[in-house]
PDB file of C-alpha atoms and ligand atoms in Angstrom:
ATOM      1  CA  MET A   1     333.999  32.082 100.092  1.00 66.00           C
ATOM      2  CA  ALA A   2     331.363  33.509 102.318  1.00 85.00           C
ATOM      3  CA  LEU A   3     330.369  32.566 105.975  1.00 90.00           C
ATOM      4  CA  ILE A   4     326.834  31.248 106.813  1.00 90.00           C
ATOM      5  CA  ALA A   5     325.466  30.362 109.987  1.00 92.00           C
ATOM      6  CA  CYS A   6     324.911  26.364 110.819  1.00 93.00           C
ATOM      7  CA  PRO A   7     321.385  25.643 111.343  1.00 91.00           C
ATOM      8  CA  GLU A   8     322.085  23.532 114.352  1.00 94.00           C
ATOM      9  CA  CYS A   9     324.895  25.237 115.938  1.00 96.00           C
ATOM     10  CA  SER A  10     324.910  29.031 114.779  1.00 93.00           C
ATOM     11  CA  ALA A  11     328.668  28.535 114.358  1.00 94.00           C
ATOM     12  CA  ASP A  12     330.018  30.376 111.213  1.00 93.00           C
ATOM     13  CA  VAL A  13     330.542  28.041 108.749  1.00 91.00           C
ATOM     14  CA  SER A  14     331.927  28.104 104.948  1.00 89.00           C
ATOM     15  CA  ASP A  15     329.409  27.931 102.487  1.00 85.00           C
ATOM     16  CA  SER A  16     331.293  25.535 100.446  1.00 85.00           C
ATOM     17  CA  ALA A  17     331.769  23.382 103.542  1.00 87.00           C
ATOM     18  CA  LEU A  18     329.393  20.124 103.326  1.00 86.00           C
ATOM     19  CA  ASN A  19     329.566  19.508 106.936  1.00 89.00           C
ATOM     20  CA  CYS A  20     329.505  22.075 109.850  1.00 92.00           C
ATOM     21  CA  ALA A  21     333.122  22.163 111.176  1.00 89.00           C
ATOM     22  CA  LYS A  22     331.809  22.430 115.121  1.00 92.00           C
ATOM     23  CA  CYS A  23     328.820  20.163 115.263  1.00 95.00           C
ATOM     24  CA  GLY A  24     329.334  18.073 112.104  1.00 92.00           C
ATOM     25  CA  VAL A  25     325.698  18.535 110.688  1.00 91.00           C
ATOM     26  CA  GLN A  26     325.434  17.961 107.130  1.00 88.00           C
ATOM     27  CA  LEU A  27     324.933  21.110 105.410  1.00 86.00           C
ATOM     28  CA  ARG A  28     324.616  20.093 101.868  1.00 82.00           C
ATOM     29  CA  LYS A  29     324.416  17.050  99.739  1.00 78.00           C
ATOM     30  CA  PRO A  30     327.334  15.672  98.210  1.00 75.00           C
ATOM     31  CA  LYS A  31     326.957  15.586  94.416  1.00 74.00           C
ATOM     32  CA  ARG A  32     327.904  13.269  92.038  1.00 74.00           C
ATOM     33  CA  GLY A  33     330.262  14.916  89.733  1.00 79.00           C
ATOM     34  CA  PHE A  34     329.718  14.798  85.656  1.00 84.00           C
ATOM     35  CA  PHE A  35     331.923  11.957  85.035  1.00 82.00           C
ATOM     36  CA  GLY A  36     330.235   9.992  87.764  1.00 83.00           C
ATOM     37  CA  LYS A  37     326.861  10.706  86.427  1.00 85.00           C
ATOM     38  CA  ILE A  38     328.183   8.892  83.235  1.00 89.00           C
ATOM     39  CA  ILE A  39     329.456   6.308  84.680  1.00 88.00           C
ATOM     40  CA  LYS A  40     326.547   5.333  87.079  1.00 88.00           C
ATOM     41  CA  TYR A  41     323.992   5.601  84.042  1.00 91.00           C
ATOM     42  CA  THR A  42     326.658   3.577  81.839  1.00 92.00           C
ATOM     43  CA  PHE A  43     326.357   0.894  84.428  1.00 92.00           C
ATOM     44  CA  ILE A  44     322.759   0.925  84.471  1.00 94.00           C
ATOM     45  CA  VAL A  45     322.228   0.672  80.602  1.00 95.00           C
ATOM     46  CA  PHE A  46     325.267  -1.863  80.641  1.00 94.00           C
ATOM     47  CA  ASN A  47     323.164  -4.148  82.810  1.00 94.00           C
ATOM     48  CA  LEU A  48     320.044  -3.753  80.815  1.00 95.00           C
ATOM     49  CA  LEU A  49     321.557  -4.869  77.580  1.00 94.00           C
ATOM     50  CA  MET A  50     323.564  -7.845  79.295  1.00 92.00           C
ATOM     51  CA  GLY A  51     320.070  -9.070  80.325  1.00 92.00           C
ATOM     52  CA  TRP A  52     318.339  -8.261  77.172  1.00 92.00           C
ATOM     53  CA  TRP A  53     321.375  -9.741  75.049  1.00 88.00           C
ATOM     54  CA  LEU A  54     321.179 -12.971  77.540  1.00 86.00           C
ATOM     55  CA  VAL A  55     317.036 -13.274  77.125  1.00 88.00           C
ATOM     56  CA  ALA A  56     317.437 -12.816  73.280  1.00 86.00           C
ATOM     57  CA  GLY A  57     320.385 -15.326  72.935  1.00 80.00           C
ATOM     58  CA  MET A  58     318.867 -17.743  74.864  1.00 79.00           C
ATOM     59  CA  GLY A  59     315.422 -17.250  72.946  1.00 81.00           C
ATOM     60  CA  ALA A  60     317.410 -17.700  69.486  1.00 79.00           C
ATOM     61  CA  ALA A  61     319.167 -20.644  70.542  1.00 79.00           C
ATOM     62  CA  SER A  62     316.096 -22.555  71.937  1.00 79.00           C
ATOM     63  CA  GLU A  63     314.717 -22.323  68.588  1.00 80.00           C
ATOM     64  CA  THR A  64     317.787 -23.561  66.956  1.00 78.00           C
ATOM     65  CA  ILE A  65     317.542 -26.413  69.389  1.00 77.00           C
ATOM     66  CA  GLN A  66     314.091 -27.049  68.698  1.00 79.00           C
ATOM     67  CA  THR A  67     314.229 -27.183  64.694  1.00 81.00           C
ATOM     68  CA  ALA A  68     317.611 -29.226  64.492  1.00 75.00           C
ATOM     69  CA  GLY A  69     317.184 -32.160  62.891  1.00 77.00           C
ATOM     70  CA  SER A  70     319.193 -35.051  64.457  1.00 82.00           C
ATOM     71  CA  SER A  71     319.709 -35.721  68.085  1.00 84.00           C
ATOM     72  CA  ALA A  72     323.523 -34.812  67.672  1.00 84.00           C
ATOM     73  CA  GLU A  73     322.553 -31.354  66.296  1.00 82.00           C
ATOM     74  CA  GLN A  74     320.192 -30.811  69.182  1.00 81.00           C
ATOM     75  CA  ALA A  75     322.980 -31.669  71.521  1.00 84.00           C
ATOM     76  CA  GLY A  76     325.652 -29.272  69.510  1.00 84.00           C
ATOM     77  CA  ALA A  77     323.446 -26.503  69.577  1.00 82.00           C
ATOM     78  CA  ALA A  78     322.702 -27.054  73.245  1.00 83.00           C
ATOM     79  CA  ILE A  79     326.740 -26.927  73.935  1.00 84.00           C
ATOM     80  CA  GLY A  80     326.687 -23.814  72.014  1.00 83.00           C
ATOM     81  CA  THR A  81     324.075 -22.347  73.769  1.00 83.00           C
ATOM     82  CA  GLY A  82     325.646 -23.174  77.255  1.00 84.00           C
ATOM     83  CA  LEU A  83     328.746 -21.824  75.955  1.00 85.00           C
ATOM     84  CA  GLY A  84     327.618 -18.798  74.686  1.00 84.00           C
ATOM     85  CA  ALA A  85     325.393 -18.030  77.991  1.00 85.00           C
ATOM     86  CA  ALA A  86     328.657 -18.562  80.004  1.00 89.00           C
ATOM     87  CA  MET A  87     330.479 -16.156  77.855  1.00 88.00           C
ATOM     88  CA  ILE A  88     327.673 -13.523  78.172  1.00 88.00           C
ATOM     89  CA  ILE A  89     327.565 -14.069  82.038  1.00 91.00           C
ATOM     90  CA  GLY A  90     331.310 -14.074  81.910  1.00 93.00           C
ATOM     91  CA  LEU A  91     331.262 -10.727  80.235  1.00 92.00           C
ATOM     92  CA  TRP A  92     328.475  -9.359  82.315  1.00 93.00           C
ATOM     93  CA  VAL A  93     330.516 -10.178  85.655  1.00 95.00           C
ATOM     94  CA  PHE A  94     333.638  -8.506  84.379  1.00 95.00           C
ATOM     95  CA  GLY A  95     331.788  -5.557  82.867  1.00 93.00           C
ATOM     96  CA  ASP A  96     329.876  -5.287  86.171  1.00 94.00           C
ATOM     97  CA  ILE A  97     333.374  -5.353  88.274  1.00 95.00           C
ATOM     98  CA  ILE A  98     335.135  -2.706  86.176  1.00 93.00           C
ATOM     99  CA  LEU A  99     332.072  -0.301  86.179  1.00 90.00           C
ATOM    100  CA  GLY A 100     331.288  -0.854  89.596  1.00 90.00           C
ATOM    101  CA  LEU A 101     334.877   0.132  90.472  1.00 90.00           C
ATOM    102  CA  PHE A 102     334.419   3.567  88.487  1.00 87.00           C
ATOM    103  CA  VAL A 103     331.200   3.898  90.294  1.00 84.00           C
ATOM    104  CA  MET A 104     332.736   3.294  93.775  1.00 85.00           C
ATOM    105  CA  LEU A 105     335.673   5.686  92.760  1.00 84.00           C
ATOM    106  CA  THR A 106     333.460   8.700  91.512  1.00 81.00           C
ATOM    107  CA  ARG A 107     331.237   8.326  94.489  1.00 79.00           C
ATOM    108  CA  PRO A 108     330.649  11.640  96.031  1.00 72.00           C
ATOM    109  CA  LYS A 109     332.750  12.122  99.355  1.00 68.00           C
ATOM    110  CA  SER A 110     331.447  13.625 102.315  1.00 58.00           C
TER     111      SER A 110
HETATM  112 ZN1  LIG B 201     327.150  23.416 113.505  1.00 80.44          ZN
END
């Protein structure tokens, strides 16, 4: 552990310190750990996948509604679509909360 001079107040500070102990200026940017990076990208990919799933699912469902013969079949397909969408959104929100928690926990400390 070496000592460097603070660029602000010229006090001797450890080169491993994130902030100057004397004036508090930030010396280095805190870095997200390897695990934190994985969580962050998982969070982004998860949101993209859920968004894609919702759009793809809605597209397929509206086709089913249009091609369904009787009005009863159409109503059934519409209800199924609503339930499917609610399930996807519920799963999406749940996953976001869990992943969001991990993103917060792995956030770099300053
Ligand atoms: Zn300083």
